[in-house]
Amino acid sequence: MSDVRASPILPVSDLDRALEHYAALGFLTSRWSEDYGFAAWRGLELHLSVHEGHDPLRTASAVFLHVPDPDAVHAQWSAAGIGRDLAPEDKPWHVREGAHIDDDGNLLRYGGPIASPS
């Protein structure tokens, strides 16, 4: 096991809205200050940082999450009815990938191994 971890810092325009968004997806959220918060899920910790004038259409923030079951993640997150979701599909590089985009345009791509046929 590595002793190195990464915590992506995502820009948000409204911290309260962002914390509510990630809580609805199943993240444990907390506020550090007026303009900084956290969203934790299955060992991942996202940092949410308010950026005045943030334009969701111009962000390039993205995170890739390695998950054991991309279809289960899609089912959970799309059931929340928030953001934009792309259903997982099998990719030529042998990974099944899906995606979620939050209200600030931050992209959470997730993927895992393609299930072998039984």
Coordinates of N, CA and C in Angstrom, one line a residue:
M1 N 0.8 -1.2 0.0 CA 0.0 0.0 0.0 C 0.9 1.2 0.0
S2 N 0.5 2.2 -0.8 CA 1.2 3.5 -0.9 C 0.9 4.4 0.3
D3 N 1.9 5.2 0.6 CA 1.6 6.2 1.6 C 1.3 7.6 1.0
V4 N 1.1 7.6 -0.3 CA 0.8 8.8 -1.1 C -0.6 8.8 -1.5
R5 N -1.3 9.9 -1.3 CA -2.7 10.0 -1.7 C -2.9 11.4 -2.4
A6 N -3.9 11.4 -3.2 CA -4.2 12.7 -3.9 C -5.6 13.1 -3.6
S7 N -5.9 14.4 -3.5 CA -7.2 14.9 -3.3 C -7.4 16.1 -4.3
P8 N -8.1 15.8 -5.3 CA -8.4 16.8 -6.3 C -9.1 18.0 -5.7
I9 N -8.7 19.2 -6.2 CA -9.4 20.4 -5.8 C -10.3 20.9 -6.9
L10 N -11.6 20.9 -6.8 CA -12.5 21.3 -7.8 C -13.0 22.7 -7.6
P11 N -13.1 23.5 -8.6 CA -13.6 24.9 -8.5 C -15.2 24.8 -8.5
V12 N -15.8 25.6 -7.6 CA -17.2 25.7 -7.5 C -17.6 27.1 -7.4
S13 N -18.8 27.4 -7.9 CA -19.3 28.8 -7.8 C -20.1 29.1 -6.5
D14 N -20.7 28.0 -6.0 CA -21.6 28.1 -4.8 C -21.3 26.9 -3.9
L15 N -20.6 27.1 -2.8 CA -20.2 26.0 -1.9 C -21.4 25.2 -1.4
D16 N -22.4 25.9 -0.9 CA -23.6 25.2 -0.3 C -24.2 24.3 -1.4
R17 N -24.4 24.8 -2.6 CA -25.0 24.0 -3.7 C -24.1 22.8 -4.0
A18 N -22.8 23.0 -4.0 CA -21.9 21.9 -4.3 C -21.9 20.9 -3.3
L19 N -21.9 21.3 -2.0 CA -22.0 20.3 -0.9 C -23.3 19.5 -1.0
E20 N -24.4 20.2 -1.3 CA -25.7 19.5 -1.4 C -25.7 18.5 -2.6
H21 N -25.0 18.9 -3.7 CA -24.9 18.0 -4.8 C -24.2 16.7 -4.5
Y22 N -23.0 16.9 -3.9 CA -22.2 15.7 -3.6 C -22.9 14.8 -2.5
A23 N -23.5 15.5 -1.6 CA -24.3 14.7 -0.5 C -25.4 13.9 -1.2
A24 N -26.0 14.4 -2.2 CA -27.1 13.7 -2.9 C -26.5 12.5 -3.6
L25 N -25.3 12.5 -4.0 CA -24.6 11.4 -4.7 C -24.1 10.3 -3.8
G26 N -24.2 10.6 -2.4 CA -23.7 9.7 -1.4 C -22.4 10.0 -0.8
F27 N -21.9 11.2 -1.1 CA -20.6 11.6 -0.5 C -20.9 12.1 0.9
L28 N -20.0 12.0 1.8 CA -20.0 12.6 3.2 C -19.4 14.0 3.0
T29 N -20.2 15.0 3.2 CA -19.7 16.4 3.0 C -19.4 17.2 4.3
S30 N -18.5 18.1 4.2 CA -18.3 19.0 5.4 C -17.7 20.3 4.9
R31 N -17.9 21.3 5.6 CA -17.5 22.7 5.3 C -16.2 23.0 6.2
W32 N -15.2 23.5 5.6 CA -14.0 23.9 6.3 C -14.1 25.4 6.6
S33 N -14.6 26.2 5.6 CA -14.7 27.6 5.8 C -15.8 28.1 4.9
E34 N -15.9 29.4 4.8 CA -17.0 30.0 4.0 C -16.8 29.6 2.5
D35 N -15.6 29.4 2.1 CA -15.4 29.1 0.7 C -14.6 27.8 0.4
Y36 N -14.6 26.9 1.3 CA -13.8 25.6 1.1 C -14.5 24.5 1.8
G37 N -14.7 23.4 1.1 CA -15.3 22.2 1.8 C -14.8 20.9 1.2
F38 N -15.3 19.8 1.7 CA -14.8 18.5 1.4 C -16.0 17.6 1.0
A39 N -15.7 16.6 0.2 CA -16.7 15.6 -0.2 C -16.0 14.3 -0.2
A40 N -16.3 13.3 0.7 CA -15.6 12.0 0.7 C -16.5 10.9 0.3
W41 N -16.0 9.9 -0.4 CA -16.7 8.8 -0.9 C -15.8 7.6 -1.2
R42 N -16.0 6.5 -0.4 CA -15.3 5.3 -0.7 C -13.7 5.5 -0.7
G43 N -13.2 6.3 0.2 CA -11.8 6.5 0.2 C -11.3 7.7 -0.6
L44 N -12.1 8.3 -1.4 CA -11.8 9.4 -2.2 C -12.2 10.7 -1.4
E45 N -11.3 11.7 -1.5 CA -11.7 13.0 -0.9 C -11.5 14.1 -1.9
L46 N -12.6 14.7 -2.2 CA -12.6 15.9 -3.1 C -12.6 17.1 -2.3
H47 N -11.8 18.1 -2.7 CA -11.8 19.4 -2.1 C -12.6 20.3 -3.0
L48 N -13.5 21.1 -2.4 CA -14.4 22.0 -3.2 C -14.0 23.4 -2.8
S49 N -13.6 24.2 -3.8 CA -13.1 25.6 -3.5 C -13.8 26.6 -4.3
V50 N -14.4 27.6 -3.7 CA -15.2 28.6 -4.3 C -14.2 29.5 -5.2
H51 N -14.6 29.7 -6.4 CA -13.9 30.6 -7.3 C -14.9 31.6 -7.8
E52 N -14.7 32.8 -7.4 CA -15.6 33.9 -7.8 C -15.6 34.0 -9.4
G53 N -16.7 34.1 -10.0 CA -16.7 34.2 -11.4 C -16.5 32.9 -12.2
H54 N -16.5 31.8 -11.5 CA -16.3 30.5 -12.1 C -17.3 30.3 -13.2
D55 N -16.9 29.9 -14.4 CA -17.8 29.7 -15.5 C -17.8 28.1 -15.8
P56 N -18.9 27.5 -15.5 CA -19.0 26.0 -15.7 C -18.7 25.6 -17.1
L57 N -19.0 26.4 -18.1 CA -18.8 26.1 -19.5 C -17.3 26.2 -19.9
R58 N -16.5 26.7 -19.0 CA -15.1 26.9 -19.4 C -14.1 26.1 -18.5
T59 N -14.7 25.3 -17.6 CA -13.8 24.5 -16.7 C -13.2 23.3 -17.4
A60 N -12.0 22.9 -17.0 CA -11.4 21.7 -17.5 C -11.1 20.8 -16.4
S61 N -11.8 20.9 -15.3 CA -11.5 20.1 -14.1 C -12.1 18.7 -14.3
A62 N -11.3 17.7 -14.1 CA -11.7 16.3 -14.3 C -11.0 15.4 -13.3
V63 N -11.7 14.3 -12.9 CA -11.1 13.3 -12.0 C -11.5 12.0 -12.6
F64 N -10.6 11.0 -12.6 CA -10.9 9.6 -12.9 C -10.9 8.8 -11.7
L65 N -12.0 8.1 -11.5 CA -12.2 7.2 -10.3 C -12.2 5.7 -10.8
H66 N -11.3 4.9 -10.2 CA -11.2 3.5 -10.5 C -12.2 2.8 -9.6
V67 N -13.2 2.2 -10.1 CA -14.3 1.6 -9.3 C -14.5 0.1 -9.7
P68 N -14.9 -0.7 -8.8 CA -15.1 -2.1 -9.2 C -16.3 -2.4 -10.1
D69 N -17.3 -1.5 -9.9 CA -18.6 -1.8 -10.7 C -19.1 -0.4 -11.2
P70 N -18.7 0.0 -12.4 CA -19.2 1.2 -13.0 C -20.7 1.3 -13.1
D71 N -21.4 0.2 -13.4 CA -22.8 0.2 -13.5 C -23.5 0.5 -12.2
A72 N -23.0 0.0 -11.1 CA -23.5 0.3 -9.8 C -23.4 1.8 -9.5
V73 N -22.2 2.4 -9.8 CA -22.0 3.8 -9.6 C -23.0 4.6 -10.4
H74 N -23.1 4.3 -11.6 CA -24.1 5.0 -12.5 C -25.5 4.9 -11.9
A75 N -25.9 3.7 -11.5 CA -27.2 3.6 -10.9 C -27.4 4.5 -9.7
Q76 N -26.5 4.5 -8.8 CA -26.6 5.3 -7.6 C -26.6 6.8 -8.0
W77 N -25.7 7.3 -8.8 CA -25.6 8.7 -9.1 C -26.7 9.2 -10.0
S78 N -27.1 8.4 -11.0 CA -28.2 8.9 -11.8 C -29.5 8.9 -11.1
A79 N -29.7 8.0 -10.1 CA -30.9 8.0 -9.3 C -31.1 9.3 -8.5
A80 N -30.0 10.0 -8.3 CA -30.1 11.3 -7.5 C -30.8 12.4 -8.4
G81 N -30.8 12.2 -9.7 CA -31.5 13.1 -10.6 C -30.8 14.5 -10.7
I82 N -29.5 14.6 -10.5 CA -28.8 15.9 -10.5 C -27.6 15.8 -11.4
G83 N -27.2 16.9 -11.9 CA -26.0 16.9 -12.8 C -26.3 16.3 -14.1
R84 N -25.3 15.9 -14.8 CA -25.5 15.1 -16.1 C -24.7 13.8 -15.9
D85 N -25.4 12.8 -16.4 CA -24.8 11.4 -16.3 C -24.7 10.8 -17.6
L86 N -23.5 10.1 -17.9 CA -23.3 9.3 -19.1 C -23.2 7.9 -18.6
A87 N -24.1 7.0 -19.1 CA -24.1 5.6 -18.7 C -22.7 5.0 -19.1
P88 N -22.3 4.0 -18.3 CA -21.0 3.3 -18.7 C -21.1 2.6 -20.0
E89 N -20.0 2.5 -20.7 CA -19.9 1.7 -21.9 C -18.5 1.1 -22.0
D90 N -18.5 0.0 -22.7 CA -17.2 -0.7 -22.9 C -16.3 0.1 -23.9
K91 N -15.1 0.4 -23.5 CA -14.1 1.1 -24.3 C -13.1 0.2 -24.9
P92 N -12.5 0.6 -26.0 CA -11.5 -0.3 -26.7 C -10.3 -0.6 -25.8
W93 N -10.0 0.2 -24.8 CA -8.9 0.0 -24.0 C -9.2 -0.9 -22.8
H94 N -10.3 -1.7 -22.9 CA -10.7 -2.7 -22.0 C -11.1 -2.2 -20.6
V95 N -11.8 -1.0 -20.6 CA -12.3 -0.5 -19.4 C -13.8 -0.1 -19.7
R96 N -14.6 -0.3 -18.7 CA -16.0 0.1 -18.8 C -16.1 1.5 -18.1
E97 N -16.5 2.5 -18.8 CA -16.4 3.9 -18.3 C -17.8 4.6 -18.4
G98 N -18.0 5.4 -17.3 CA -19.2 6.3 -17.3 C -18.7 7.6 -16.8
A99 N -19.6 8.6 -16.7 CA -19.3 9.9 -16.2 C -20.4 10.6 -15.6
H100 N -20.0 11.6 -14.7 CA -21.0 12.5 -14.1 C -20.4 13.9 -14.1
I101 N -21.2 14.8 -14.5 CA -20.8 16.2 -14.5 C -21.6 17.0 -13.5
D102 N -21.0 17.7 -12.6 CA -21.7 18.5 -11.6 C -22.2 19.8 -12.2
D103 N -22.9 20.6 -11.4 CA -23.4 21.9 -11.8 C -22.3 22.9 -12.1
D104 N -21.1 22.7 -11.7 CA -20.0 23.6 -12.0 C -19.2 23.1 -13.1
G105 N -19.6 22.1 -13.8 CA -18.9 21.6 -15.0 C -17.7 20.6 -14.7
N106 N -17.6 20.3 -13.4 CA -16.5 19.3 -13.0 C -16.9 17.9 -13.5
L107 N -16.0 17.3 -14.2 CA -16.2 15.9 -14.7 C -15.6 14.9 -13.8
L108 N -16.5 13.9 -13.4 CA -16.1 12.8 -12.6 C -16.3 11.6 -13.6
R109 N -15.2 11.1 -14.2 CA -15.2 9.9 -15.0 C -14.9 8.7 -14.1
Y110 N -15.5 7.6 -14.3 CA -15.3 6.5 -13.5 C -15.2 5.2 -14.4
G111 N -14.5 4.2 -14.0 CA -14.4 3.1 -14.8 C -13.8 1.9 -14.0
G112 N -14.0 0.7 -14.6 CA -13.5 -0.5 -14.0 C -13.4 -1.5 -15.1
P113 N -12.9 -2.7 -14.7 CA -12.7 -3.8 -15.7 C -14.0 -4.2 -16.4
I114 N -13.9 -4.5 -17.7 CA -15.1 -5.0 -18.4 C -15.4 -6.4 -17.8
A115 N -16.6 -6.7 -17.5 CA -17.0 -8.0 -16.9 C -16.8 -9.1 -18.0
S116 N -16.3 -10.2 -17.6 CA -16.1 -11.3 -18.5 C -17.5 -12.0 -18.7
P117 N -17.7 -12.5 -19.9 CA -19.0 -13.2 -20.1 C -19.0 -14.5 -19.3
S118 N -20.1 -14.8 -18.7 CA -20.2 -16.0 -17.9 C -20.4 -17.2 -18.7

